[in-house]
Amino acid sequence: MKRFARSTEMTLLVIGIVFFIGLVIASGGDLLAANSLRVLLQFLAVPILIGLAQMVVLAVGQLNLAVGAIGGFAAAAMGVLMADHGVSVPLALLIGFLLAGIVGLLNGVLVVLTRINGFIVTLATMTILLGVQYRLVGTRTVDAYPQGLKTFGAAALFGVIPWIFVVALIVAGLLAVMLKRTVPGRQLLASGGNPIAARLSGISNDRSVIVAHTLSGAILGVAAILTVASSPGVNKSIGGDWLLPSFAAPIIGGALLTGGSAVVLGTVLAAFIVRFVDTARAEFSLEPSWVNFVVGAVVLGSVVLGQVRTRRQERRSVVKSPDVAVAGGVS
Amino acid sequence: MTAPVSETATQALQEDAPIEKPPRGAPWWANQRIGLLVLVVLLGVLFGILRPAFYNQQLVIFPLLRDIAMFTVVGLAQLCVLSIGHMNLAVGRMAAFSMMLTGISYDLFHLTLYSGLLVGLVAGTAIGALAGWVIARTGVNSFVVTLALDFLLLGLIPLVYTGLTDNAAFVTKPPGMRELRNYSLADVCVGNVCGSPAVPQLALFAVVAMAVVGWIYARTRLGRELLMTGSSVKAAELSGIPTARRVITAHAMSGCLAALAGFMLAVSTGSIKATIGEEFMLPSFLGPILGGTLLAGGFVSIWGTLIGTALTSVIRKGLDLLGVGLESLNIYLGLILLVALSTDRVRTVLSERQEVRRQ
Amino acid sequence: MTLFQASEIVKVFPGVRALDGVTLSLEAGSVHALLGENGAGKSTLIKVVTGLYRPDGGRLLLDGREVSFGSPHESASAGIGVVHQERNLIPGFTVGENIMLQKLPTSRGLIDRAAIRSEALRWLAELELDIDPDQPVTELSVAQAQLVEIAKALSVESRVLLLDEPTASITPNEAALLFRVVEKLKDDGRAVLFVSHKLEEVFQICDTVTVLRDGASVLSGGALSELTRDQVVDLMVGRVHEALNLPDRTVDTSVAPILELRGVGTATGHSEVDLTVRPGEIVGLYGLVGAGRSELAKALLGLDRITAGEVLVRGQAVKIRTVRDALRNHKIGYVTENRKEEGVFLEQSVARNIAVTIWDRLRKFLGYVPAKSETEMVKSYVEQLGIRIASPSQHAGTLSGGNQQKVSLAKWLAAQTEILIIDEPTVGIDVRTKDAFHTLIWDLAANGLAILLITSDLPEMITLADRVVVMRDHRIQGELPNTHDYDQMSQQVIRLIHATPSTLGAA
Amino acid sequence: DSASGGAPKDDASTGTSAGPVTLKDGSQVKLALIPGGAHPYFQPWKTVAAVDKADFKLGDATFNETGEWDQGKQNNVINSLAAQGYNAFGIFGVSPTDINSTFEDLKAKGFAVGSLASCPAGDTNAADFCLSTDVEAAAYKAAKATIEAIGGEGAIVHLTGNNVDSNTQRRIAGVKKAIAETNGKVTELPVITDIDKDLSTAQKAVADLLASKGKEIKGIVTTAYNPAVAAADGVASSKLPIKVVAIDDDAKILSGIKSGGVAATVTQNPTGQAYIGGWLLALLQSKQCTMKTPGVIVDSGSFVVTKTNVDTYDEERKAKTTALKTEFEKQLSCQ
Ligand SMILES: Nc1ncnc2c1ncn2[C@@H]1O[C@H](COP(=O)(O)OP(=O)(O)OP(=O)(O)O)[C@@H](O)[C@H]1O
Ligand SMILES: Nc1ncnc2c1ncn2[C@@H]1O[C@H](COP(=O)(O)OP(=O)(O)OP(=O)(O)O)[C@@H](O)[C@H]1O
Ligand SMILES: [Mg+2]
Ligand SMILES: [Mg+2]
């Protein structure tokens, strides 16, 4: 517990709660109305998932630049299958999900086989998938798919908690359990934390990398399903804006770029905070420029101010050298 | 200048110490940079055969070189922070910010072309230094700090543009800007000897940037200390390198180069506008990393950045000329990149094998 | 009974033939020593045996049957446990998980935390370690981390246990605990391989020995009882090894101390630290692991806040803020104990590693550093310290531990410091190099350098120091003049360490 | 900034010909139509390029959208096409403030250049002509349609794209103008910009807007594609009585008009732009004609489409295209 109190998660939780209360007051309580809450949560589902998809690869010390492209591609595939080829909803969603997972797997395999930097591999797959997505939908917006799916996308538990948000939370929960409590999950984190040590302990870093990328693809598959279900249609712009938020959530949530950290809760909380910023924008009718400016200024400011306490620890750790930290990279 | 070590100690330490077997240098063809260069040349020849227009000096080579020059500078801007193991996600926005000030200096203060550029470079250096200062002071990951800075600038820049201009762009062109866009080395003559009309004058900026950055990293204390900081901050700190100051320097250099790249973009497209640099981020990483610069820090390659940038630009240009439509363009682009790099990788592995076999 | 055998093993790396026909056999119920100088190939052999490297020649036999391991996982399943030379814990994992990493207990598909805890506790208890299995490993000290690794190797309950320099960073007390465990394993009929540069330990616990030289076994499976220490050393070195013979050296006590600490307290918890070092003097700072000696050194360099007392350099009270400040303005250098992370830049050339402190001095206009003056400077130190390199552009990471340590020292010599703090200079360094280092340190002092020597190696301390200062729990326990008599000194030092404040007062 | 006003009235002293102009020989003309990037708006251009080629017997006609909304890339595409022998360019400039430089370059090399679907920012147009929707007028019409749909009273909000684009600024001005004409009966909430990058962003922005201000809003006028799609969908699912006026006539939006989810849309005339533009460029490049006033700006028309005229608006548009041809014939001096 004491550790939790000092953790990034705790800080985020406090910031999130303060922010939310502020918003509720500013909206004169309107934000607590069922509809407002539902809208707030509705658009959290996908950001949470893309943050998690990135977090998983960050956990093995890799990057996935193709998050948006995988999601967009899978969404386009599902949309086109349903609208143009009359494939049934469950089958189309399954195919889309599998495609995303397979692309993730492919990313992992390519990184392992070619030993090219994951940055470049995912950049290349991103480029390819953007092409495929365009080829699938062109400039259209595909929306001729069964109403049932859209109904699910808009449905909410008690009229407040959207089902797609529940799905995202379930995925987050499963991922947390997987990373904290299963052998493959632990092995994945071990590979990220100290690949050499992991290898010496009989863990295959290659397998961890592949597992991480595949998981990332699969999570993006779910994100794509939720997007198809909840958006007015699918076009080539889907996924176009996922890359930066996918990094922002886990990194604000406390993930290390060098790997080894599993911050499911942090990622989810960070996604909440980012979402509150959107809500604030609508609430105060802010110009997006001001919103960006304020977000940037606040993050920079809090980073500068928040260091007063951490600074000393920071300095000590530079000096004290935890003997266990070994540089990342995949062996 | 010898160390205070006596003959006896020296002897004790040296006695029949067999030199560890010298690692034989890898064959030249295993060198990553050379591999990439060969690839660029091969692709150039291939595209030239398929479309002779590829060698059109005015319409293909000239803009191609202008692009390569600009993105090389963008790559160098990222390379400076990669050298210490950091990232600069605000590289494009720093360019936009600097050019905004350059634009103001042209529009409101009627500065000349180069004094305006100077204003931009100073602004870029300052904003980069700010990022570096925050990172050094707080120890927060450069990714987070530059991302936050990116947001801040993303907000600030449109506010200024919409406040100061009618069209969200500074359209005042100081004398010389138009010329710089179109002039090639053919317009630079020494006596009767003129340069090639295929080489844009703008490319000279990249040459200067490469020379300066290359000189810093290869020849000066600063460059070495940056690389050492990138290799291991702890060891650098304990070896008396002022790591905090180096972090600031690296980011300041990055900002300065971003500003230069922004200027090159502004000159080559025509006006100074808020969206300058939006497309910089991915290429800024792609060039250096393809060229062998390490994401983790400690090793940079200036030539590699140029060649890496050239590779992507040449592929794109070739596909353009082949008339590949948007349905296939990105697919081919990604595939060629993957295949090219995989073969590059296979080559390295083969050379290592061969070397082991030789022993 | 021969449990495990490796015969005629060959392993080639690009540029070096690390193993060139090594034969090793391990008997059940016996402890086998694997000896050799730095870079002889000991660790490489262990990595081949555990499936980390694929051998380029030779065979491995387990129970007389030929085996080949594709990965460490396979060797572990076959019953081979190992403690590698490098520290290999996963940051962010708890002590318990690290110990049980190779076979995480699960129940119904999920990791069984209770089982991890109880299992880990069992192995920690075996080593008499009082550590909470739920503690993150990042909070451990160097020695604790080392012991956790040993616990990790034990937890596999292997029939063959390979220990690569397990005692390099632990105190004699902790080592004694380890040896008790090794004895127990031996009595259980397991085979243990023990790699160490501390020959006293080797003679204490090992039965048989294999000696490697330049990647080949020069002695394979000899009984240790039939060999003398000198014979073993000669085998390792490949010629007759002369005992260390240090010339006389006297300290001029009339000279004012060049470094003086008066009642210094630090942010990390030191208090009332008094210490003086004169030019030409070697002051030994002894203490158990975690006593706070390295931290004191770092506080002196401005890496930690000094909260009380004063530091005087050449009689002047000073405030040192950074290492650069210490180096440039006060000529103080610090050779770190953690050479892999703080001492050398593994991915940089040897030349740059050494020259890093002198660029400041060599630089010309605009910070230009002429390559020529740099290489000359580097060359002279490479020669003087006998650093074994193929070329100055070789990466430091490819050097053996001993040579890395020389590089780490060389940069401070190059910097022409006058006060040098040397922290654990010979951890993991072979006998011959160790002797050379001792000569070197001795020599530096004879030439007027003031040296503060931090070491947990008591023989080393007693060989080199003029005075021994003992530290415990961030306080100075007392100070002893060194008589260079091992038996007497060691007793006095140990007594001083364990003296309670009251007995100190009485003394 | 009234575009069509810029055309000088036909004057006997300036022209040698008026009346129908037919292209004599287009075989030397290779026409390239270059949009800013992939966008549904430009899809008709693709077919029109082929029609141009057939109708005017051009040497070649192509459509290339690989510029991907980046002025640098678009310039590259243009240069590549020029290197391959294309000599007449109909271009939608990605960056209105930069595109004049590109036009100048092309003119300097002796190519015929038309600015299609968007005119350069500022007062000059370096292309031979600009044939484009007057974006301010179109936005004005859209706002008018919205005001009409909400019954002339209440608050409306304007959703649009990239704030730092001169066309966006013109659109914002057009909407403001229409609102100002109501003398305060209609009010405008702050404009929401920068939500055209992708559909999800637009959708989120609309949902947040409706959640926080849904009750105040009577109408939404959109002047960018993704916000239009998102607004139509968002309003329909929120069941609020808000009138949405969209832009363009993508299938998705037309179906919205038919189903009633979208009150009106303002369509432009991409077909006319490409067809007339192609014809003009061929005339200019084959040196058969020259512009009397180089750089003339002509409005290609914008049309309010509601449920009532959804099936017939295309006729109106075709008529406009024919009219455009006549209008340009007066602008030409031909041999
Ligand atoms: N991965 C590697 N690549 C290249 N060379 C290597 C590698 N690992 C070890 N070597 C070389 O192989 C030789 C044997 O090294 P090894 O680490 O086995 O020595 P060691 O006997 O364990 O020395 P020490 O006592 O210092 O630990 C050395 O010359 C070393 O530089
Ligand atoms: N038993 C322990 N429990 C917790 N922390 C410990 C323990 N032992 C050491 N430490 C940590 O180590 C720090 C002191 O380490 P330092 O490296 O300064 O000691 P040292 O005397 O140099 O020992 P070493 O031989 O390890 O270098 C303490 O501040 C503490 O954080
Ligand atoms: Mg070893
Ligand atoms: Mg220590």
PDB file of C-alpha atoms and ligand atoms in Angstrom, chain B residues 20-21, chain C residues 11-19 34-47 53 85-86 164-165 195-197 212 215 339 388 394 397-403 428-430, ligand 1:
ATOM      1  CA  GLU B  20      43.883 -10.041 -27.414  1.00  0.00           C
ATOM      2  CA  LYS B  21      43.474 -11.184 -30.955  1.00  0.00           C
TER       3      LYS B  21
ATOM      4  CA  LYS C  11      33.878 -21.664 -29.162  1.00  0.00           C
ATOM      5  CA  VAL C  12      34.712 -18.925 -31.634  1.00  0.00           C
ATOM      6  CA  PHE C  13      33.539 -15.330 -31.531  1.00  0.00           C
ATOM      7  CA  PRO C  14      34.131 -12.933 -34.349  1.00  0.00           C
ATOM      8  CA  GLY C  15      37.725 -11.943 -33.729  1.00  0.00           C
ATOM      9  CA  VAL C  16      38.555 -14.326 -30.903  1.00  0.00           C
ATOM     10  CA  ARG C  17      38.805 -18.041 -30.200  1.00  0.00           C
ATOM     11  CA  ALA C  18      37.426 -17.966 -26.683  1.00  0.00           C
ATOM     12  CA  LEU C  19      37.544 -21.727 -26.117  1.00  0.00           C
ATOM     13  CA  LEU C  34      37.555 -23.618 -12.533  1.00  0.00           C
ATOM     14  CA  LEU C  35      40.455 -21.222 -12.554  1.00  0.00           C
ATOM     15  CA  GLY C  36      42.119 -18.973 -15.066  1.00  0.00           C
ATOM     16  CA  GLU C  37      43.106 -15.417 -15.651  1.00  0.00           C
ATOM     17  CA  ASN C  38      40.702 -12.773 -16.876  1.00  0.00           C
ATOM     18  CA  GLY C  39      39.622 -13.668 -20.346  1.00  0.00           C
ATOM     19  CA  ALA C  40      40.788 -17.276 -20.071  1.00  0.00           C
ATOM     20  CA  GLY C  41      37.319 -18.441 -21.050  1.00  0.00           C
ATOM     21  CA  LYS C  42      35.724 -19.525 -17.785  1.00  0.00           C
ATOM     22  CA  SER C  43      32.483 -17.701 -18.232  1.00  0.00           C
ATOM     23  CA  THR C  44      32.306 -18.676 -21.862  1.00  0.00           C
ATOM     24  CA  LEU C  45      32.617 -22.323 -20.898  1.00  0.00           C
ATOM     25  CA  ILE C  46      29.784 -21.953 -18.427  1.00  0.00           C
ATOM     26  CA  LYS C  47      27.660 -20.309 -21.078  1.00  0.00           C
ATOM     27  CA  TYR C  53      26.122 -20.403 -26.641  1.00  0.00           C
ATOM     28  CA  GLN C  85      29.047 -13.671 -13.409  1.00  0.00           C
ATOM     29  CA  GLU C  86      26.889 -10.750 -14.506  1.00  0.00           C
ATOM     30  CA  ASP C 164      30.669 -18.078 -11.710  1.00  0.00           C
ATOM     31  CA  GLU C 165      32.416 -15.777  -9.220  1.00  0.00           C
ATOM     32  CA  VAL C 195      34.812 -20.061 -10.288  1.00  0.00           C
ATOM     33  CA  SER C 196      36.695 -17.486  -8.254  1.00  0.00           C
ATOM     34  CA  HIS C 197      39.732 -15.310  -8.323  1.00  0.00           C
ATOM     35  CA  LEU C 212      42.219 -22.656 -18.247  1.00  0.00           C
ATOM     36  CA  GLY C 215      40.869 -20.884 -23.921  1.00  0.00           C
ATOM     37  CA  ARG C 339      32.602  -0.620 -13.561  1.00  0.00           C
ATOM     38  CA  ARG C 388      45.281  -5.809 -23.650  1.00  0.00           C
ATOM     39  CA  GLN C 394      37.991  -1.565 -29.838  1.00  0.00           C
ATOM     40  CA  GLY C 397      32.506  -3.840 -23.718  1.00  0.00           C
ATOM     41  CA  THR C 398      34.498  -6.524 -25.536  1.00  0.00           C
ATOM     42  CA  LEU C 399      37.309  -6.441 -22.995  1.00  0.00           C
ATOM     43  CA  SER C 400      37.624  -8.832 -20.100  1.00  0.00           C
ATOM     44  CA  GLY C 401      36.751  -7.567 -16.653  1.00  0.00           C
ATOM     45  CA  GLY C 402      40.318  -6.916 -15.643  1.00  0.00           C
ATOM     46  CA  ASN C 403      41.054  -4.884 -18.693  1.00  0.00           C
ATOM     47  CA  GLY C 428      36.583 -10.137 -10.267  1.00  0.00           C
ATOM     48  CA  ILE C 429      40.177  -9.652 -11.248  1.00  0.00           C
ATOM     49  CA  ASP C 430      42.649 -12.491 -11.562  1.00  0.00           C
TER      50      ASP C 430
HETATM   51  N1  LIG E   1      29.994 -12.413 -26.703  1.00  0.00           N
HETATM   52  C1  LIG E   1      31.310 -12.309 -26.947  1.00  0.00           C
HETATM   53  N2  LIG E   1      31.731 -11.805 -28.127  1.00  0.00           N
HETATM   54  C2  LIG E   1      33.046 -11.701 -28.397  1.00  0.00           C
HETATM   55  N3  LIG E   1      34.015 -12.064 -27.553  1.00  0.00           N
HETATM   56  C3  LIG E   1      33.674 -12.580 -26.363  1.00  0.00           C
HETATM   57  C4  LIG E   1      32.307 -12.709 -25.998  1.00  0.00           C
HETATM   58  N4  LIG E   1      32.246 -13.218 -24.755  1.00  0.00           N
HETATM   59  C5  LIG E   1      33.522 -13.405 -24.369  1.00  0.00           C
HETATM   60  N5  LIG E   1      34.383 -13.022 -25.331  1.00  0.00           N
HETATM   61  C6  LIG E   1      35.848 -13.104 -25.267  1.00  0.00           C
HETATM   62  O1  LIG E   1      36.160 -14.422 -24.945  1.00  0.00           O
HETATM   63  C7  LIG E   1      37.271 -14.483 -24.072  1.00  0.00           C
HETATM   64  C8  LIG E   1      36.909 -15.267 -22.841  1.00  0.00           C
HETATM   65  O2  LIG E   1      36.014 -14.499 -22.044  1.00  0.00           O
HETATM   66  P1  LIG E   1      35.378 -15.026 -20.679  1.00  0.00           P
HETATM   67  O3  LIG E   1      34.361 -14.020 -20.281  1.00  0.00           O
HETATM   68  O4  LIG E   1      34.955 -16.411 -20.849  1.00  0.00           O
HETATM   69  O5  LIG E   1      36.610 -14.945 -19.689  1.00  0.00           O
HETATM   70  P2  LIG E   1      36.645 -15.289 -18.148  1.00  0.00           P
HETATM   71  O6  LIG E   1      37.636 -16.373 -18.011  1.00  0.00           O
HETATM   72  O7  LIG E   1      35.318 -15.518 -17.620  1.00  0.00           O
HETATM   73  O8  LIG E   1      37.264 -13.940 -17.572  1.00  0.00           O
HETATM   74  P3  LIG E   1      36.931 -13.177 -16.198  1.00  0.00           P
HETATM   75  O9  LIG E   1      37.712 -13.819 -15.171  1.00  0.00           O
HETATM   76  O10 LIG E   1      37.398 -11.776 -16.437  1.00  0.00           O
HETATM   77  O11 LIG E   1      35.477 -13.267 -16.000  1.00  0.00           O
HETATM   78  C9  LIG E   1      37.655 -13.039 -23.791  1.00  0.00           C
HETATM   79  O12 LIG E   1      38.721 -12.711 -24.651  1.00  0.00           O
HETATM   80  C10 LIG E   1      36.429 -12.250 -24.166  1.00  0.00           C
HETATM   81  O13 LIG E   1      36.794 -10.967 -24.633  1.00  0.00           O
END
